[in-house]
Amino acid sequence: MRLILLGPPGAGKGTQAKSIINEYKIPHISTGDIFRKNIKEGTPLGKKAKDFIDKGLLVPDELVVDLVKSRLDEDDCENGFLLDGFPRTLVQATALEEVLGDSMKLDYVINIEVKKELLVDRITGRRMCKDCGAAFHVSFNPPKKESVCDLCDGELYQRKDDTVETVASRIDVYLNETMPLVDFYTKKDILLNVDGEQEISKVFEDIKKALGSEE
Ligand code: ADP
Ligand code: ADP
Ligand code: ZN
């Protein structure tokens, strides 16, 4: 299955991704995770991307497209993949169509819908695992042991771009640059809308139902 997860920052894409890849046995490709890894390791890509990310702006399309292109070339993507956080602009979406061609068409785009008012609390309370990238929340999804990842015992941290100021800019960027993709994929008849304001487990149930009823 070739899938995209779409939705505003804080919608729950990363959280749902962990369950989806487990259920459908496909690799999780999160451009945000890839950038954070490169920043941590101080690679040339990380150095180029860091300022944009810290300001809540998008990393330029050409950097992201090349990165995804080479990731999709790896063997584990042969039977499908879950893209999380990509595409985020129409330029990226069009480039992806070209990369995939006719033989690897996308199956579905899962659009997780959450209203703007809920996003700030979700993002400022988010805590991420340093080792596996899992997302927790201080109130909505607390880890069993404070500051420790339930999945791998890794240490939890707060992302530098998860501040009130940066969130405002990220939400604007989403509305201006990423929202048009909802229309783009609706016209292709592959968009599945899911109510992301429900409990985490209920959102996943709805994703499974939406994918199942389409098969
Ligand atoms: P969130 O899950 O909160 O939406 P991500 O982890 O997906 O955030 O992305 C973090 C940041 O990395 C974004 O704010 C942006 O600066 C950069 N980024 C990630 N994916 C892309 C992309 N496809 N295009 C441009 N920038 C991206
Ligand atoms: P995204 O990848 O879309 O930016 P995340 O999956 O990282 O979003 O979730 C953002 C924050 O909201 C995290 O702290 C996560 O624990 C929390 N969260 C995710 N889904 C829900 C939900 N359905 N209800 C409440 N909080 C949620
Ligand atoms: Zn972990």
Tab-separated table of N, CA, C and O and ligand atoms in Angstrom, residues 9-10 13 31-32 35-36 52-53 57-59 64 85-86 88 92 126 159 161 170, ligand 1:
chain	number	residue	atom	x	y	z
A	9	PRO	N	0.276	20.620	11.448
A	9	PRO	CA	1.208	20.233	12.514
A	9	PRO	C	0.422	19.950	13.792
A	9	PRO	O	-0.458	20.731	14.163
A	10	GLY	N	0.704	18.822	14.414
A	10	GLY	CA	0.005	18.478	15.644
A	10	GLY	C	-1.260	17.672	15.426
A	10	GLY	O	-1.954	17.312	16.376
A	13	LYS	N	-0.213	12.931	12.945
A	13	LYS	CA	0.331	12.127	11.837
A	13	LYS	C	1.379	11.120	12.342
A	13	LYS	O	1.303	9.933	12.051
A	31	THR	N	9.681	13.095	6.665
A	31	THR	CA	10.719	14.065	6.277
A	31	THR	C	11.184	14.856	7.503
A	31	THR	O	12.364	15.162	7.627
A	32	GLY	N	10.261	15.140	8.428
A	32	GLY	CA	10.655	15.837	9.659
A	32	GLY	C	11.676	15.021	10.451
A	32	GLY	O	12.697	15.540	10.907
A	35	PHE	N	15.046	15.117	8.695
A	35	PHE	CA	15.739	16.397	8.933
A	35	PHE	C	16.320	16.457	10.343
A	35	PHE	O	17.456	16.874	10.538
A	36	ARG	N	15.522	16.043	11.341
A	36	ARG	CA	16.014	16.100	12.731
A	36	ARG	C	17.248	15.219	12.914
A	36	ARG	O	18.189	15.595	13.605
A	52	PHE	N	15.490	27.062	8.632
A	52	PHE	CA	14.092	27.064	8.180
A	52	PHE	C	13.213	26.404	9.238
A	52	PHE	O	12.163	26.919	9.610
A	53	ILE	N	13.650	25.265	9.716
A	53	ILE	CA	12.844	24.501	10.680
A	53	ILE	C	12.670	25.271	11.981
A	53	ILE	O	11.562	25.380	12.511
A	57	LEU	N	9.432	27.630	9.157
A	57	LEU	CA	9.225	27.759	7.709
A	57	LEU	C	9.477	26.411	7.042
A	57	LEU	O	10.085	25.518	7.647
A	58	LEU	N	9.048	26.288	5.795
A	58	LEU	CA	9.322	25.055	5.078
A	58	LEU	C	10.750	25.061	4.553
A	58	LEU	O	11.275	26.102	4.154
A	59	VAL	N	11.349	23.904	4.546
A	59	VAL	CA	12.642	23.712	3.896
A	59	VAL	C	12.382	23.802	2.384
A	59	VAL	O	11.345	23.321	1.916
A	64	VAL	N	13.972	18.910	-0.268
A	64	VAL	CA	13.078	17.851	0.220
A	64	VAL	C	12.814	16.810	-0.857
A	64	VAL	O	12.814	15.601	-0.589
A	85	GLY	N	4.327	13.898	6.364
A	85	GLY	CA	4.926	15.238	6.297
A	85	GLY	C	5.461	15.580	4.925
A	85	GLY	O	6.110	16.606	4.742
A	86	PHE	N	5.206	14.764	3.966
A	86	PHE	CA	5.558	15.004	2.567
A	86	PHE	C	4.476	14.397	1.693
A	86	PHE	O	4.065	13.266	1.972
A	88	ARG	N	4.227	18.687	1.083
A	88	ARG	CA	3.675	19.807	1.837
A	88	ARG	C	3.387	21.003	0.946
A	88	ARG	O	2.906	22.016	1.433
A	92	GLN	N	5.898	19.955	-4.489
A	92	GLN	CA	6.328	18.630	-3.997
A	92	GLN	C	5.376	17.527	-4.474
A	92	GLN	O	5.801	16.436	-4.852
A	126	ARG	N	3.837	18.490	23.378
A	126	ARG	CA	4.434	17.287	22.761
A	126	ARG	C	5.825	17.014	23.330
A	126	ARG	O	6.615	17.920	23.539
A	159	ARG	N	10.855	19.436	21.206
A	159	ARG	CA	11.445	19.975	19.984
A	159	ARG	C	11.605	21.489	20.068
A	159	ARG	O	10.741	22.170	20.604
A	161	ASP	N	11.296	23.604	17.786
A	161	ASP	CA	10.272	24.338	17.018
A	161	ASP	C	8.875	24.156	17.608
A	161	ASP	O	7.901	24.626	17.034
A	170	ARG	N	3.975	27.943	11.777
A	170	ARG	CA	3.785	26.644	11.114
A	170	ARG	C	2.335	26.433	10.689
A	170	ARG	O	2.069	25.832	9.649
B	1	ADP	P1	4.909	18.316	12.262
B	1	ADP	O1	4.772	16.839	12.478
B	1	ADP	O2	4.789	19.082	13.517
B	1	ADP	O3	4.035	18.802	11.169
B	1	ADP	P2	7.400	17.655	10.944
B	1	ADP	O4	8.183	16.846	11.898
B	1	ADP	O5	6.688	16.940	9.850
B	1	ADP	O6	6.407	18.578	11.775
B	1	ADP	O7	8.327	18.746	10.263
B	1	ADP	C1	9.119	19.623	11.041
B	1	ADP	C2	9.665	20.716	10.152
B	1	ADP	O8	10.514	20.130	9.148
B	1	ADP	C3	8.634	21.520	9.378
B	1	ADP	O9	8.092	22.601	10.126
B	1	ADP	C4	9.464	22.005	8.176
B	1	ADP	O10	10.298	23.104	8.554
B	1	ADP	C5	10.378	20.819	7.910
B	1	ADP	N1	9.782	19.898	6.925
B	1	ADP	C6	9.365	18.628	7.147
B	1	ADP	N2	8.851	18.095	6.026
B	1	ADP	C7	8.935	19.053	5.066
B	1	ADP	C8	8.542	19.133	3.701
B	1	ADP	N3	7.932	18.107	3.080
B	1	ADP	N4	8.774	20.298	3.035
B	1	ADP	C9	9.383	21.333	3.632
B	1	ADP	N5	9.759	21.342	4.913
B	1	ADP	C10	9.540	20.209	5.636
